[in-house]
Every structure is written in C-alpha cells, then in structure tokens.
Short mmCIF file of C-alpha atoms in Angstrom, two decimals:
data_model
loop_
_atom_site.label_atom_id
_atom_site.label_comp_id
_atom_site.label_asym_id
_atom_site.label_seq_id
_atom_site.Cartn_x
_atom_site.Cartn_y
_atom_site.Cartn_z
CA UNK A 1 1.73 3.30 -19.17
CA UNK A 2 1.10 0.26 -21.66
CA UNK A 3 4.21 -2.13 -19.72
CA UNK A 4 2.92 -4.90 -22.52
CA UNK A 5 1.51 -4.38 -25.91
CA UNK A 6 0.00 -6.77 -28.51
CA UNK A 7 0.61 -4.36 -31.29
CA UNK A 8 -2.28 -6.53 -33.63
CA UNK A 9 -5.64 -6.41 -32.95
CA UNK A 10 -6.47 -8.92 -35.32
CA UNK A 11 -5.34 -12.16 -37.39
CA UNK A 12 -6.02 -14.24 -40.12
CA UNK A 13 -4.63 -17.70 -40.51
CA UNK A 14 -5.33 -20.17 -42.96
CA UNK A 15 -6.03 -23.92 -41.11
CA UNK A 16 -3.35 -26.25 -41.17
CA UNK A 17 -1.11 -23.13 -41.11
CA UNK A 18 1.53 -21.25 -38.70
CA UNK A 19 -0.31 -18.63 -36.41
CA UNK A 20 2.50 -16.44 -34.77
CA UNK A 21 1.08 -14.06 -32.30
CA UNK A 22 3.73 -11.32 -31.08
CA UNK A 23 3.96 -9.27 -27.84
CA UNK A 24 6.43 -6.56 -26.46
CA UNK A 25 6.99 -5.54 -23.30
CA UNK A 26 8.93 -2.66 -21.10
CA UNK A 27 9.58 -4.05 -17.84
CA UNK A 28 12.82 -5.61 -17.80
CA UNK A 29 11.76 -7.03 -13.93
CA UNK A 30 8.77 -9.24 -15.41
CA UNK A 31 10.34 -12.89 -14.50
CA UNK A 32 7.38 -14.78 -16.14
CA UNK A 33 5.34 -14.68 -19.44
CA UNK A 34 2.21 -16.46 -19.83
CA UNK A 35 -0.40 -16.58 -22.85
CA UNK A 36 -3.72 -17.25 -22.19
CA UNK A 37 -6.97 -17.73 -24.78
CA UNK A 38 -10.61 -16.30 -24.41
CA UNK A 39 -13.56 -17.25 -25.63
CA UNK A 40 -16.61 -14.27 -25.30
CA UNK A 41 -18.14 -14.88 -22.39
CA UNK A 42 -15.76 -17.29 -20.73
CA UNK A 43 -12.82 -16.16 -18.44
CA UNK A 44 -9.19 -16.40 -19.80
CA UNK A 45 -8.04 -20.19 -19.71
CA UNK A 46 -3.95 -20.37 -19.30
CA UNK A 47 -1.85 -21.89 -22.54
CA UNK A 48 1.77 -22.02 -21.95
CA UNK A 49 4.07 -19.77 -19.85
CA UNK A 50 7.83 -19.59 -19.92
CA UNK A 51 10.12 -17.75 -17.25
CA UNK A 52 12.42 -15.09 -18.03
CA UNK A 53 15.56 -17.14 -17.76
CA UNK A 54 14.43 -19.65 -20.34
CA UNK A 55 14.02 -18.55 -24.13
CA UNK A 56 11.52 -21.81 -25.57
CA UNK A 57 9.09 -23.60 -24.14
CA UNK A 58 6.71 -25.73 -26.13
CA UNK A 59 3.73 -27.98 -25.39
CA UNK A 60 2.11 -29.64 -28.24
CA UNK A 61 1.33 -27.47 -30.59
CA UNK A 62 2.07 -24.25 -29.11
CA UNK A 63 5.55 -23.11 -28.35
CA UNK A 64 6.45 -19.54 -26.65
CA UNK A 65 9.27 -17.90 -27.70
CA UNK A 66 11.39 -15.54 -25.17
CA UNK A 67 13.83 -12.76 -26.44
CA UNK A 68 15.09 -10.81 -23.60
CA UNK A 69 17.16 -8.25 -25.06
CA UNK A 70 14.30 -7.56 -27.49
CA UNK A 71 12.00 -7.64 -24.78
CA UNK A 72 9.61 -9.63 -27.54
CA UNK A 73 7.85 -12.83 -26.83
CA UNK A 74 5.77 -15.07 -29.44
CA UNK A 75 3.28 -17.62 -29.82
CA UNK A 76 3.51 -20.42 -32.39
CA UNK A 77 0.34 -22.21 -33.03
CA UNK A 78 1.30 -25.12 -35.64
CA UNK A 79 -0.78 -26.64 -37.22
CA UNK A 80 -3.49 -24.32 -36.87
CA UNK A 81 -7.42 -25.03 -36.17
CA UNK A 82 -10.36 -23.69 -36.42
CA UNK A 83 -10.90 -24.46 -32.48
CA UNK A 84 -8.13 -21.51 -32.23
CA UNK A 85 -10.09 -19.19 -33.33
CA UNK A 86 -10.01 -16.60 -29.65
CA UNK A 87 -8.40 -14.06 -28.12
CA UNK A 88 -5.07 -14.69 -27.24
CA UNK A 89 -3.73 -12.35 -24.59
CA UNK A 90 -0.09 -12.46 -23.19
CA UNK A 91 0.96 -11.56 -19.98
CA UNK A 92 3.65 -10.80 -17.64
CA UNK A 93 3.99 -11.23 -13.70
CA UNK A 94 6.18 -9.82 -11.43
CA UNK A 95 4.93 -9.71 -7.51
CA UNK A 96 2.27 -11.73 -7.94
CA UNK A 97 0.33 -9.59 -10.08
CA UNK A 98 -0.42 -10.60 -13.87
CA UNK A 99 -0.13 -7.31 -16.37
CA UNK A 100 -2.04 -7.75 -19.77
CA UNK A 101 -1.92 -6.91 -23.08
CA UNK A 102 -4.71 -5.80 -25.02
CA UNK A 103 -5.15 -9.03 -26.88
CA UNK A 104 -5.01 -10.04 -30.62
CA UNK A 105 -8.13 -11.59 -32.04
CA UNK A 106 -6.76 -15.13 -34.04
CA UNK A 107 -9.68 -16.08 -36.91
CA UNK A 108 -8.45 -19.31 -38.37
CA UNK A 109 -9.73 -19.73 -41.86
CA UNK A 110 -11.52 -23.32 -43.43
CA UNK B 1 -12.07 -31.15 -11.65
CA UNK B 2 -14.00 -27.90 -10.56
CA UNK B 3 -12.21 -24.91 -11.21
CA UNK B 4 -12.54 -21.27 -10.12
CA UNK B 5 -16.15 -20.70 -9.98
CA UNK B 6 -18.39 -17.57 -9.43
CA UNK B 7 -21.51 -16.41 -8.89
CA UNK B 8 -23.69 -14.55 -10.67
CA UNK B 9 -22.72 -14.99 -14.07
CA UNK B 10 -24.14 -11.59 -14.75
CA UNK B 11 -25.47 -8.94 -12.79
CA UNK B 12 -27.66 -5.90 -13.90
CA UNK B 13 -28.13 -2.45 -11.87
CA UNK B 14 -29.59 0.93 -11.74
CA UNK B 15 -26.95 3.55 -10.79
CA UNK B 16 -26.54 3.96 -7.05
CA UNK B 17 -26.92 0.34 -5.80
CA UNK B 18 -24.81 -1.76 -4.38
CA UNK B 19 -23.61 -5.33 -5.75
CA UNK B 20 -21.79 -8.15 -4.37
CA UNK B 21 -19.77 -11.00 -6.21
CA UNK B 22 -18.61 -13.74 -5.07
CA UNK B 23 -15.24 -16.15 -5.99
CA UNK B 24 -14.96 -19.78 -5.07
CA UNK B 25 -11.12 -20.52 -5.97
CA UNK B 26 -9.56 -23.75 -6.48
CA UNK B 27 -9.27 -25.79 -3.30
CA UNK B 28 -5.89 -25.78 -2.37
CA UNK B 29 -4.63 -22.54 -3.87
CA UNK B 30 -4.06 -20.37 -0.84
CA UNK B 31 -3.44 -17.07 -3.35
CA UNK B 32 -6.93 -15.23 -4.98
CA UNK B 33 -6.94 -12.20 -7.27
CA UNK B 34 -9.53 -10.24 -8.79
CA UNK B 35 -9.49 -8.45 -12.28
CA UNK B 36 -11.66 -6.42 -14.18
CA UNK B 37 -12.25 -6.30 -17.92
CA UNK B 38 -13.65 -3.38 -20.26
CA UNK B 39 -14.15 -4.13 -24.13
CA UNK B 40 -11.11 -4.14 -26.01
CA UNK B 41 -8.82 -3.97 -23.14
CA UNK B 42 -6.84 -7.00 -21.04
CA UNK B 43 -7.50 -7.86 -17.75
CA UNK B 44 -6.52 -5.27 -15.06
CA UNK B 45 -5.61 -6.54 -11.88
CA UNK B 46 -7.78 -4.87 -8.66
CA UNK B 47 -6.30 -6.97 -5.35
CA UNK B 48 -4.75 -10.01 -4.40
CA UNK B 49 -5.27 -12.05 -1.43
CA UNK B 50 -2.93 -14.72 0.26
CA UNK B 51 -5.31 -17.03 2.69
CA UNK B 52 -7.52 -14.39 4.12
CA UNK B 53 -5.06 -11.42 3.96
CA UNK B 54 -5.09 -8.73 1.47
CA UNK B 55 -1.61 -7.82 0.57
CA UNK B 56 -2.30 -5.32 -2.39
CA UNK B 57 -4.94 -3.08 -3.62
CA UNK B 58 -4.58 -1.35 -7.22
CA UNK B 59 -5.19 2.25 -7.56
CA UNK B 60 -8.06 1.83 -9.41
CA UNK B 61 -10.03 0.31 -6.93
CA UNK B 62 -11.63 3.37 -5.33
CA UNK B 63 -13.04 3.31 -1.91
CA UNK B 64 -16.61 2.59 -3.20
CA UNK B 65 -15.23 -1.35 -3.87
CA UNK B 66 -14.02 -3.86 -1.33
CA UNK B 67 -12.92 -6.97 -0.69
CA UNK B 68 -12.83 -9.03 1.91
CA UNK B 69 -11.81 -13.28 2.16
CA UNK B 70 -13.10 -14.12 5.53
CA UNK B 71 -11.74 -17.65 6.16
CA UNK B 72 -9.07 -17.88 3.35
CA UNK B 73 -11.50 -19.65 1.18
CA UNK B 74 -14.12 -17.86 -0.79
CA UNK B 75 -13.83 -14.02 -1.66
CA UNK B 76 -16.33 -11.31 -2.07
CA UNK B 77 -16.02 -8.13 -4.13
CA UNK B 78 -18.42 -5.22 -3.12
CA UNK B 79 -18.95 -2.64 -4.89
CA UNK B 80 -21.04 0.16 -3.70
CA UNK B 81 -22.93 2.89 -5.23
CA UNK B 82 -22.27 1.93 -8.46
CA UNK B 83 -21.42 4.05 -11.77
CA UNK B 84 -21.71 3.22 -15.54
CA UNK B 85 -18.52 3.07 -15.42
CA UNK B 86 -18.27 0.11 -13.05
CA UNK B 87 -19.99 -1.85 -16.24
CA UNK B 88 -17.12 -4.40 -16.76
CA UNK B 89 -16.07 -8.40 -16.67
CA UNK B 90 -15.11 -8.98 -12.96
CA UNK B 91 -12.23 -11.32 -12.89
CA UNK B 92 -11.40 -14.05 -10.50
CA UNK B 93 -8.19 -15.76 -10.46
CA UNK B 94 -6.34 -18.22 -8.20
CA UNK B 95 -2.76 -19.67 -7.83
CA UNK B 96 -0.88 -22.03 -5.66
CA UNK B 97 2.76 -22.36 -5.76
CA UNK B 98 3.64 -22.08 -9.80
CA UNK B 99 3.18 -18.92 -11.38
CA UNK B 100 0.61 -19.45 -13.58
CA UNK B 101 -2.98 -18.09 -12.57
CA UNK B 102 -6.42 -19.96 -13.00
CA UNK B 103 -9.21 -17.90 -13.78
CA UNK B 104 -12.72 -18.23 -13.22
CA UNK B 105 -15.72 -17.06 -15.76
CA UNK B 106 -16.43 -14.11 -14.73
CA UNK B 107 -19.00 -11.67 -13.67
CA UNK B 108 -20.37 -9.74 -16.50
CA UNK B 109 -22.02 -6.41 -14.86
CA UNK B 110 -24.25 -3.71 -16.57
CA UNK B 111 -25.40 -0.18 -14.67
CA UNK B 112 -28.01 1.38 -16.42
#
C-alpha cells in the first residue's frame, strides 16, 4: 500500500525556469510533509517541510505547497539551476517514522 | 558541522555472511532511524531508536537483522546470513526535537 506517490518519474526543466514537482498522498493522519533531494551515492539531504495545519511555506527559492482536502503537496523550484538537477523525494511523518515516495528525477536543461 | 556519519561506505559479501554497519548520529539528537533503499524505490523505514531504546521495528526487518544502540549514541545494524536480496542503500537518519530527519550517506551493500 503506496500511502505517498510521486506519480512522475522524471522531469525536464529549462534553467531559469519553474520546476513544480507534485506528490499525493492517502493518509489523512500524516501531520508533516518534507521534501528532500539526492544525489547518487549521497544520502537524502532535507529541503523544506511544512506541517499539515499550514498550506505554504517557502525558503528561498523553494516553496511547498499543502492542499489538504486534495491530499496533494508541491514543490516550486524558481528560478531553476542546473545544481537542481537530483532526485527529489517527498515525504510524510506521522509517529516518528518518515514514509517515501518513489521519487521524481528533476534534469534541468542549459 | 559533522553530520550523520557512517561507516563503511560500501560493503561487499558472498551469500551467507554476516555484516555489520555502523551510524554515528548528530550529537545531540537523542532519536536514530535506519532505512533501506532498493533502485527506483524511496527510503523504507526499518527501526527507530530514542537514546538507547528501540521503540519500533518494521515488518520487513526479519529476524536475520538487528539493531542494537548501546549507550544512546552510536547504532549498529547487523545483518546476518545475508541474501541477494539484502543488496540495498542502508539508511541512517537522526532527529532532535523538530520533525525533520538528517540523514547520513549511506551504506551501499552488494551479496554476490
């Protein structure tokens, strides 16, 4: 049982553009949402969260979007660069434990 | 600033051995979790400790892996008799009081 799904596998932004990554969840219990951004052969390194009784946060250039009754959250990357270029997984917590998403592979383009 | 650190980096084994890893977690974060990683997936949790107790265990860690963090400090995962399908990223991960979760690099492991 997938509880949170990054429907894309993949994405293509031009630089200096808007990257939006999109994730879904089930669980209406998850109380916080965090992205986080992987390089091969490196662990996960933490982005931007948001908790589930807020629906923006932003820090620099990345803001996370939260839409409860969609059960949808979103990650703006403006401008884009080509240091972006990752893995971006999201995930959600609820007792302590983080639950992933598959991840969506951001290639930004020169 | 030293972060979650572990050791080895990567590990490679025959079928049937044993392996150890080991987790060095941010000083002051009294909470330590461990993950694992296959290709194409996200991070799955495997246990979570908070000082030296462990207060969960996931279902998919069988009874050939434990865990133990003797003194609240550094963690070990064991895993024993290992499979090709134990070949995965091992996770580390470590928290204080905010939600968000630090992780280490990881421990990349191969059984031929």
């Amino acid at each position: 049982d997938q509880q949170v799904k990054q429907n894309s596998p993949s994405l293509s932004v031009q630089e200096g553009r808007i990257s939006i990554l999109n994730c879904d969840y089930t669980n209406s219990m998850f109380d916080y949402f965090l992205w986080y951004k992987k390089y091969p052969a490196e662990g996960p390194t933490f982005l931007i969260s948001i908790s589930s009784i807020k629906d923006k946060n932003e820090d620099g250039r990345f803001t996370v979007f939260l839409n409860k009754s969609a059960k949808h959250l979103s990650l703006h990357i403006v401008p884009s660069q080509p240091g972006d270029s990752a893995v971006y997984f999201c995930a959600a917590t609820r007792a302590q434990k983080l639950v992933f998403g598959q991840g969506t592979r951001l290639t930004i383009n020169p | 600033d030293t972060g979650v650190s572990q050791d080895p980096r990567h590990k490679i084994t025959k079928r049937g051995q044993n392996v150890t890893f080991r987790c060095d977690p941010i000083s002051e974060h009294n909470r330590l979790y461990w993950y694992r990683q296959t290709l194409g997936q996200g991070p799955e949790f495997l246990t979570y400790f908070q000082n030296e107790a462990q207060l969960e265990k996931s279902r998919l860690l069988s009874d050939r892996f434990s865990a133990e963090r003797p003194k609240g400090s550094f963690s070990t995962l064991e895993i024993q008799r290992t499979e090709q399908g134990d070949s995965a990223m091992y996770l580390c991960a470590s928290r204080y009081r905010k939600e968000t979760q630090y992780f280490g690099p990881g421990t990349r492991l191969l059984v031929l």
